[in-house]
Coordinates of C-alpha atoms and ligand atoms in Angstrom, one line a residue:
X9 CA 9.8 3.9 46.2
X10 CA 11.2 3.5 42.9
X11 CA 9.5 0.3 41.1
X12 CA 11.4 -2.8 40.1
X13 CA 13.6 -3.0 37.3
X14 CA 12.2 -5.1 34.3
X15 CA 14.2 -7.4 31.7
X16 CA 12.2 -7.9 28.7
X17 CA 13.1 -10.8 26.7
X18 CA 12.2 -11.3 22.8
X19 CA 12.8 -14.0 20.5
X20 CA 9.7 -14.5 18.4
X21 CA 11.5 -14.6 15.0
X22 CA 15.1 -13.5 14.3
X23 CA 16.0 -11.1 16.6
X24 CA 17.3 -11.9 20.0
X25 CA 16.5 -8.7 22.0
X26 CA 16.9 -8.1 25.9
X27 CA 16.2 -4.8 27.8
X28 CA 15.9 -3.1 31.3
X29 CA 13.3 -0.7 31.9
X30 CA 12.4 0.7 35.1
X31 CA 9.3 3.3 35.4
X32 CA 8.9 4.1 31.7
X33 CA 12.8 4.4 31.8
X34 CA 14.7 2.3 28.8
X35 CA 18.1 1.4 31.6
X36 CA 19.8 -0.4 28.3
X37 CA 19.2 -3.2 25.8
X38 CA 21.3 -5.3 23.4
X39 CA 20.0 -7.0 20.3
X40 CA 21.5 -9.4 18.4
X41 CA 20.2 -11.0 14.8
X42 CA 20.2 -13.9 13.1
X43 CA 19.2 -11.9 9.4
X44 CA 22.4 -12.7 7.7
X45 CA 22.2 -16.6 8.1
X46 CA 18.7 -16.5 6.8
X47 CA 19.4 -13.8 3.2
X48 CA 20.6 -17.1 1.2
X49 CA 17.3 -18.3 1.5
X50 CA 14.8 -15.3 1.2
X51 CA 13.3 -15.8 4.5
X52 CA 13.5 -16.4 8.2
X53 CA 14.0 -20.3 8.2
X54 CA 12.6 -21.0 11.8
X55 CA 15.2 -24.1 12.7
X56 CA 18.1 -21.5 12.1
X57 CA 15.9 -18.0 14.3
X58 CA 16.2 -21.0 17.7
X59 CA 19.4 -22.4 16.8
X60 CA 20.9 -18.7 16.5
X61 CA 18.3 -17.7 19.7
X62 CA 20.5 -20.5 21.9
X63 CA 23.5 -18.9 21.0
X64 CA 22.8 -15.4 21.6
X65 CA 20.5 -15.2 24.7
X66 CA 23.1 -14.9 27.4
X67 CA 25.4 -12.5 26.0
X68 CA 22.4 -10.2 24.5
X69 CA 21.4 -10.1 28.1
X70 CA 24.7 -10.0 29.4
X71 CA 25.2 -6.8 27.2
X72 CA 21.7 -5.2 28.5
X73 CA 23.1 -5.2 31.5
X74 CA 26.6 -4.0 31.1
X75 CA 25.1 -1.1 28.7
X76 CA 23.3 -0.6 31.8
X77 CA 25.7 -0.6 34.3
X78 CA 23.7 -3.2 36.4
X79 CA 23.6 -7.2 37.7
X80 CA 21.3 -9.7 37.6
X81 CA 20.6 -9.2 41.5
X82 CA 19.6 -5.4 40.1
X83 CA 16.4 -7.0 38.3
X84 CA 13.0 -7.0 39.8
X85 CA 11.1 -8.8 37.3
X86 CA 11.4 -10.8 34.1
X87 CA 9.0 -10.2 30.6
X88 CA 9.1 -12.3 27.7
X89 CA 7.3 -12.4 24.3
X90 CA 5.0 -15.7 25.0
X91 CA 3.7 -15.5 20.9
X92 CA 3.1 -15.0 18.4
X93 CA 6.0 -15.6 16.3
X94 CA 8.3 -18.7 15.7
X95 CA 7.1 -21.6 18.1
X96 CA 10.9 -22.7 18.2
X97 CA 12.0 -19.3 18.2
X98 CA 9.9 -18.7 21.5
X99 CA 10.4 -21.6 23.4
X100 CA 14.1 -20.4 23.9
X101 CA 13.2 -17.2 24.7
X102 CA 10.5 -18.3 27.1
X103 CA 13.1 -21.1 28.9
X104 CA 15.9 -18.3 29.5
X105 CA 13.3 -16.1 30.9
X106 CA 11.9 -19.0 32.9
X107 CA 14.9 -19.8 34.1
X108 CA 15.8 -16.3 35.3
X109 CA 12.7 -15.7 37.1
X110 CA 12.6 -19.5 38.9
X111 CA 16.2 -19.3 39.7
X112 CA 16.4 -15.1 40.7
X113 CA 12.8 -15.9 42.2
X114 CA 11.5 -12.7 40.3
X115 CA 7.8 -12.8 39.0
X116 CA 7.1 -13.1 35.2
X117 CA 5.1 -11.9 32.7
X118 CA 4.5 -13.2 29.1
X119 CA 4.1 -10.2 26.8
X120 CA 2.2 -9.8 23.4
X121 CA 5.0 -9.4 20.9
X122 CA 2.5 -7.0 19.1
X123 CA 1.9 -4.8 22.4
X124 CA 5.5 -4.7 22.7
X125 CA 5.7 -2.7 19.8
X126 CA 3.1 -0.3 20.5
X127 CA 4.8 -0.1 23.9
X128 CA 8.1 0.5 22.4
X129 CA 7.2 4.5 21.4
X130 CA 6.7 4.9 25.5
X131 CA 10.2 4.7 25.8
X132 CA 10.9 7.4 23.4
X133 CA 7.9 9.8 23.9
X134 CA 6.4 8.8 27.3
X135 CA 3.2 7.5 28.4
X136 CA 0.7 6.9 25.6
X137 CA -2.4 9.3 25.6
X138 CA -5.8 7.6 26.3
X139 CA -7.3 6.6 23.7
X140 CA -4.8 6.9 21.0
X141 CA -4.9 4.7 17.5
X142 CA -2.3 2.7 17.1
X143 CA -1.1 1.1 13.5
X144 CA 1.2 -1.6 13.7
X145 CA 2.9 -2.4 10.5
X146 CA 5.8 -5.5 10.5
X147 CA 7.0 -8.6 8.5
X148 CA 4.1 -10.6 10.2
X149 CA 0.9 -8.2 10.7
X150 CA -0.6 -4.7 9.7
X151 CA -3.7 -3.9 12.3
X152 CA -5.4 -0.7 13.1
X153 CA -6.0 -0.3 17.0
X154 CA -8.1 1.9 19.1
X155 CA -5.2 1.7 22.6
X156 CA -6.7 3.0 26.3
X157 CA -4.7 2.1 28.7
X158 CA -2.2 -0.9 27.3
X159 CA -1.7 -2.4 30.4
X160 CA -5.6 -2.8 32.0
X161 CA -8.0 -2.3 29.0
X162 CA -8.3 -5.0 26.0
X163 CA -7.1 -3.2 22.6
X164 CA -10.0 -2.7 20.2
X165 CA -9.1 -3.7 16.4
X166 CA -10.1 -0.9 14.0
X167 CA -9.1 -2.9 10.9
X168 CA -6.5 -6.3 10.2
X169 CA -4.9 -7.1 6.6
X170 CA -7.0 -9.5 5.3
X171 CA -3.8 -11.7 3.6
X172 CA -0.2 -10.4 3.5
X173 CA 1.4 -8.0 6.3
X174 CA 2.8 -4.8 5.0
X175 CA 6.2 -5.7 5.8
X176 CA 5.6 -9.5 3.7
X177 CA 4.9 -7.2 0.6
X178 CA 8.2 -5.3 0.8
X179 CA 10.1 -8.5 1.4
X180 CA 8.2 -10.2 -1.7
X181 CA 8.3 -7.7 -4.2
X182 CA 11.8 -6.9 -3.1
X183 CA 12.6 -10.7 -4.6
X184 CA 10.9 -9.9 -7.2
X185 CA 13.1 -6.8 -8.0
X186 CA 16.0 -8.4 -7.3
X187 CA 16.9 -6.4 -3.9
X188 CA 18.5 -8.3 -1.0
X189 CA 16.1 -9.8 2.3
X190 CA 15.2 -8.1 4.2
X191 CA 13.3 -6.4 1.6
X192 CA 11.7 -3.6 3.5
X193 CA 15.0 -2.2 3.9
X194 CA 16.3 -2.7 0.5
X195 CA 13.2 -1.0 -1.2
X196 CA 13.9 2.6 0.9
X197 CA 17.0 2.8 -0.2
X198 CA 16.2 1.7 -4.1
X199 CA 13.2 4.5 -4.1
X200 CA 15.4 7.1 -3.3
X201 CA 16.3 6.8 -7.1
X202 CA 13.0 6.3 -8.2
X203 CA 9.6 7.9 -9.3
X204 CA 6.9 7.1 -7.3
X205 CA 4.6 8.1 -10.0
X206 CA 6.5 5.6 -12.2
X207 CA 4.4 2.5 -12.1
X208 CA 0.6 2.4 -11.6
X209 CA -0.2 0.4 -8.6
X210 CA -3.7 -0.4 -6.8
X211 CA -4.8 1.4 -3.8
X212 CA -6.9 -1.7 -2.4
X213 CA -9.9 -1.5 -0.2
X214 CA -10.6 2.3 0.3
X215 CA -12.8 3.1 2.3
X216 CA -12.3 0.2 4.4
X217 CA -10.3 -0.3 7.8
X218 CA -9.0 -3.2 6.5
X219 CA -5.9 -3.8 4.1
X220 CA -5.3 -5.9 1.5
X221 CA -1.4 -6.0 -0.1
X222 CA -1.4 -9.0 -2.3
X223 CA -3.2 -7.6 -5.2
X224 CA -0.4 -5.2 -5.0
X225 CA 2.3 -7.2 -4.8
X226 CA 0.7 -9.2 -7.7
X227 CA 0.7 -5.8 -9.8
X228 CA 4.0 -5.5 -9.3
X229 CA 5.1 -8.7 -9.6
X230 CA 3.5 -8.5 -12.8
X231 CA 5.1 -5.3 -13.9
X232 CA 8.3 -6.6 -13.4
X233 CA 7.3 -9.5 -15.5
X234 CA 6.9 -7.7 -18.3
X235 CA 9.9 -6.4 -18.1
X236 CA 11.2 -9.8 -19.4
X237 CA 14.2 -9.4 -21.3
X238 CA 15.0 -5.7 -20.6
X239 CA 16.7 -3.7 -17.9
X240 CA 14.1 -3.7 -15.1
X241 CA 13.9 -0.2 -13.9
X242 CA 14.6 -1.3 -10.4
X243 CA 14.4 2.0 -8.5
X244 CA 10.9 3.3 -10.0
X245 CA 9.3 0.0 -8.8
X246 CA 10.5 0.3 -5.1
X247 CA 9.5 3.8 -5.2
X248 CA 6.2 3.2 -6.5
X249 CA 5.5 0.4 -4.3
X250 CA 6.6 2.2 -1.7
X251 CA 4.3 5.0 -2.6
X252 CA 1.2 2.8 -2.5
X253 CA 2.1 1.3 0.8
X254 CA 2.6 4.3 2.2
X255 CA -0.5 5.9 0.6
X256 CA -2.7 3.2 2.1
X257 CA -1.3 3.0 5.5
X258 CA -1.3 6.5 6.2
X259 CA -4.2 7.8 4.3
X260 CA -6.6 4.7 6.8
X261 CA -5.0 5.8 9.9
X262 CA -5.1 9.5 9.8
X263 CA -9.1 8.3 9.0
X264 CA -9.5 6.8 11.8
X265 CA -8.1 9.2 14.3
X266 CA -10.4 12.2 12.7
X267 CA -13.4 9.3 12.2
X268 CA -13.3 8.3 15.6
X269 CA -12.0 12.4 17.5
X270 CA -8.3 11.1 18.5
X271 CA -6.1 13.6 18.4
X272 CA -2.6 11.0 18.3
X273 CA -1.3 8.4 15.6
X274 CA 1.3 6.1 17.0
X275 CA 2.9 4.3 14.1
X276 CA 5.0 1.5 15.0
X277 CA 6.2 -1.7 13.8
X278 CA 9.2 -2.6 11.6
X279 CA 7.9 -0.8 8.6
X280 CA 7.2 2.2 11.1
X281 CA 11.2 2.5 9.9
X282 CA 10.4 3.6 6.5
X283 CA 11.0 6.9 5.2
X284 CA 8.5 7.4 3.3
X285 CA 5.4 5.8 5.8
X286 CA 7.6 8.3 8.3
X287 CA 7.4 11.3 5.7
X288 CA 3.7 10.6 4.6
X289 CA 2.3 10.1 7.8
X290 CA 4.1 13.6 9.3
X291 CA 2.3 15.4 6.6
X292 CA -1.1 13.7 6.7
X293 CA -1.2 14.1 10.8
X294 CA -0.2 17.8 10.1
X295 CA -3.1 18.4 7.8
X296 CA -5.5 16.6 10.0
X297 CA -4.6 18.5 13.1
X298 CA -3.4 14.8 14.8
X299 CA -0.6 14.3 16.5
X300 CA 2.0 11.4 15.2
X301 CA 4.1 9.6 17.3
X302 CA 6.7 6.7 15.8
X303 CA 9.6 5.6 17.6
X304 CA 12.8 5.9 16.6
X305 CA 14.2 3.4 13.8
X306 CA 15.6 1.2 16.5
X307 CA 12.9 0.8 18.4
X308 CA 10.7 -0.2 16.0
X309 CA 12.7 -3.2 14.6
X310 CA 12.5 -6.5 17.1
X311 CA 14.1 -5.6 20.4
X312 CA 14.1 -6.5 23.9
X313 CA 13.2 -2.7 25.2
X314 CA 9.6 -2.5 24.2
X315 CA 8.8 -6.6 26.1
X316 CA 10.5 -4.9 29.2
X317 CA 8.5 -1.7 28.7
X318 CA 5.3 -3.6 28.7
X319 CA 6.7 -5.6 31.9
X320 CA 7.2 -2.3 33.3
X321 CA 3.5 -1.4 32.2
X322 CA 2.2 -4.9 34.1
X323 CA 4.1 -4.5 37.0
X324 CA 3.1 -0.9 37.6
X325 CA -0.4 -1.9 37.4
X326 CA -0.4 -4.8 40.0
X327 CA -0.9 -6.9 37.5
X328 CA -1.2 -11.1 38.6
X329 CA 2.7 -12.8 37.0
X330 CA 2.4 -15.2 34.9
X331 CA 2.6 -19.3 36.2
X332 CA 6.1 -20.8 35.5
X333 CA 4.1 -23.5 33.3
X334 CA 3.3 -20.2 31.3
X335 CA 3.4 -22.0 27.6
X336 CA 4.3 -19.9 24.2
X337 CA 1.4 -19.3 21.9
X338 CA 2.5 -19.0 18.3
X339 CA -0.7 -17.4 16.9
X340 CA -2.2 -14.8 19.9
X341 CA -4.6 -12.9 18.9
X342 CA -4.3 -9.3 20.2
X343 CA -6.4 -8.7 22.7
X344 CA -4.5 -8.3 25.7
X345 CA -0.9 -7.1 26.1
X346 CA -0.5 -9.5 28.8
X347 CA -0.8 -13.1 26.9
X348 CA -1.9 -14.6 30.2
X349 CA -4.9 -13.6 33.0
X350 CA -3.4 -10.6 34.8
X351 CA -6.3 -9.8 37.1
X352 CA -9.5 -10.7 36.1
X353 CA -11.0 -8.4 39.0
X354 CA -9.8 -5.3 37.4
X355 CA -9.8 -6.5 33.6
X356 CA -12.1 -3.7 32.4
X357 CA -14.6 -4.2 29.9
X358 CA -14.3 -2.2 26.1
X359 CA -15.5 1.3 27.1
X360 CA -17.0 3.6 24.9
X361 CA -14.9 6.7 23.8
Ligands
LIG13 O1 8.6 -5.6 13.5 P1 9.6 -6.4 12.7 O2 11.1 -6.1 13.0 O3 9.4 -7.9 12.8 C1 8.1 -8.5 12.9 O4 7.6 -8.6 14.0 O5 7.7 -8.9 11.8 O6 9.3 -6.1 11.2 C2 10.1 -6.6 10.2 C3 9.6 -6.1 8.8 C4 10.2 -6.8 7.6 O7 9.2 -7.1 6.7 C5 11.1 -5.7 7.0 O8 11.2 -5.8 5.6 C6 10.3 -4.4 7.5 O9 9.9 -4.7 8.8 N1 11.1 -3.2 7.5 C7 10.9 -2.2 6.6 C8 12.0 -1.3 6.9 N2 12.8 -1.8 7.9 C9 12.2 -3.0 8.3 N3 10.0 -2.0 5.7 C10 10.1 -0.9 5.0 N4 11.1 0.1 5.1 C11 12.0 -0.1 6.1 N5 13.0 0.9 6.2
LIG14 ZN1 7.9 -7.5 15.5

C-alpha cells in the first residue's frame, strides 16, 4: 500500500514554502518570499517574514497542491518546521499546519528546519547512504554532520561555526561591497569578474572541524576600507571571498569523509547554491575518491519540499505525531530531525561507525 501523502510546511524566516511528498516522491511544492520587502533594510526584519507568512500561507499551499494535481482530502499527514528560525515567523507556520491537521484530523510532525535541508537532496538523488557527512551551510548555521539514518538515529555534530554562519558572511561583506541583500547571491555573480587570487584572506581554524568566518569578514571589511576614496575593485573582493569560503568549507568536509572512511558528501543549505562551493567541492570529492551529493539550486534555498520529505521520513518509520500543543522552538539544537519525542522505544543510541 502506497504510504500517505505528506505536506511539509516552512516558515522559519522569509520564505513561505509548502510541499507534497509521498515515499521519497517530491508530488509538488510552491514557495513564496518575503526577500524584496526586507532588501531596504539589509536584513530579514522578523515583524515583516510573519506579517508576509499570513499572507502567503494559503495560496503557497494552495499552489502545492494544484502543481500537484491533488486536494486537501489527498493528504495523509501534515509537517511543519517547529524551529529554529524566526519565533513570529514560526508560530504562523505552525498555526496553519495545526489547523490542517486538527481540522483534516491528519497526524503531525514538527520538523527540524536544519534536517529539512539535509533531507531536501533525497528528493533529488534518493535515499541518503548510511552513514554519510553532511555540511549544512545557510544564512543562519554552518555544521559538519556524521547522518545514519535521518529519521531514527540522533545526528552526530563533526564541527559547528564558532560565530557567524557561512551564509551571514556573504550577506555582510556583500554590504560592505556595496552588492544588494541577499548577499550570497550577489557575491556569485560579482566573482565571476573577479580574481580570486586578488585579495589575501585568512583560512581560519585549519585543522579544526570547526569554522570560524568573522575574522574573515573582518579582513575584508578591512580591505574595502582601505579602499577609501578610490574605486573599490568590487568583483576581486567577491571572488576572493568567495574563494576562502569555499576553500574552507570544502577543504573540512572532504576531511572528514576520508578521516572518518565515508565514501559520500552531501552539501546542502542555501550556500550549497554557490558556484564556486558547487565547483570546489566536485573537484575535491573527485580527488578524494568521495562521492558529492548537493541538491539542485532550488532545493537548497528555504522550501516547503525538504519539511514534507522529512514527514515522509517520520511517517515511514512509525514514528509517534507530534501533540497539537506541539510549541515552536526558536533555538533547536540539532539532534533530532524530529523536534519532538517520536518513539523513545526505538530512538537508538549514537552507534559507532
Ligand atoms: O538555507 P537558506 O535559504 O536560509 C537559512 O536557513 O538561512 O540560506 C540563506 C543563505 C543566505 O545567507 C544567502 O545569502 C545564501 O544562503 N545564499 C548563497 C547563494 N544563494 C543563497 N550564498 C552564496 N552563493 C549563493 N549562490
Ligand atoms: Zn534554511
Amino acid at each position: 500500500m502506497d504510504s500517505p501523502i505528506v505536506l511539509g510546511i516552512e516558515s522559519s524566516c522569509d520564505e513561505t514554502g509548502a510541499g507534497l511528498v509521498r515515499d521519497g516522491r517530491l508530488l509538488g511544492h510552491a514557495v513564496a518570499s518575503s526577500m524584496d520587502e526586507h532588501a531596504r533594510y539589509g536584513g530579514v526584519v522578523p515583524e515583516i517574514a510573519a506579517r508576509a507568512h499570513v499572507h502567503a500561507l494559503r495560496p503557497v499551499i494552495r499552489r502545492a497542491l494544484e502543481q500537484a494535481g491533488l486536494g486537501l482530502a489527498d493528504l495523509g499527514a501534515v509537517a511543519v518546521t517547529t524551529g529554529p528560525g524566526l519565533s513570529g515567523a514560526l508560530q504562523v507556520g505552525l498555526a496553519g499546519a495545526k489547523s490542517l491537521a486538527y481540522a483534516l484530523g491528519l497526524p503531525l510532525y514538527g520538523v527540524h528546519h536544519l534536517a529539512g535541508h539535509v533531507a531536501a537532496d533525497t528528493l533529488a538523488h534518493g535515499p541518503l547512504p548510511d552513514p554519510c557527512v553532511v555540511l549544512i551551510v545557510s544564512g543562519g548555521h554552518t555544521s559538519l554532520l556524521l547522518v545514519r539514518d535521518l529519521a531514527r538515529d540522533p545526528i552526530r555534530h563533526l564541527g559547528d561555526t564558532l560565530d557567524d554562519a557561512a551564509g551571514e558572511c556573504f550577506d555582510k561583506v556583500a554590504r560592505v561591497l556595496g552588492l544588494p541583500y541577499p548577499g550570497g547571491p550577489a557575491i556569485d555573480r560579482a566573482a565571476r569578474a573577479g580574481d580570486p587570487r586578488a585579495v589575501p584572506l585568512p583560512r581560519p581554524l585549519p585543522g579544526s572541524y570547526d569554522f570560524s568566518f568573522s575574522g574573515l569578514k573582518s579582513a575584508a571589511a578591512r580591505w574595502a576600507e582601505g579602499h577609501a576614496g578610490r574605486e573599490l575593485p568590487v568583483h576581486d573582493g567577491a571572488a576572493s571571498l568567495q574563494e576562502a569560503v569555499a576553500d574552507v568549507l570544502t577543504r573540512k568536509a572532504v576531511t572528514a569523509c576520508t578521516e572518518h572512511g565515508v565514501g559520500t558528501l552531501v552539501v546542502v543549505g542555501g550556500v550549497a547554491a554557490n558556484s564556486r562551493v558547487r565547483s570546489l567541492a566536485e573537484e575535491r570529492c573527485r580527488a578524494a575518491g568521495v562521492t558529492l551529493r548537493v541538491p539542485p539550486p532550488k532545493l537548497c534555498t528555504d522550501n516547503g519540499a525538504m519539511i514534507a520529505a522529512v514527514g515522509d521520513l517520520l511517517v515511514r518509520a512509525g514514528a509517534r505525531p507530534a501533540p497539537l500543543d506541539v510549541s515552536a522552538d526558536p533555538s533547536a539544537p540539532l539532534e533530532h530531525a524530529a523536534l519532538h519525542p517520536v518513539a523513545p522505544a526505538r530512538a537508538r543510541a549514537a552507534r559507532p561507525l
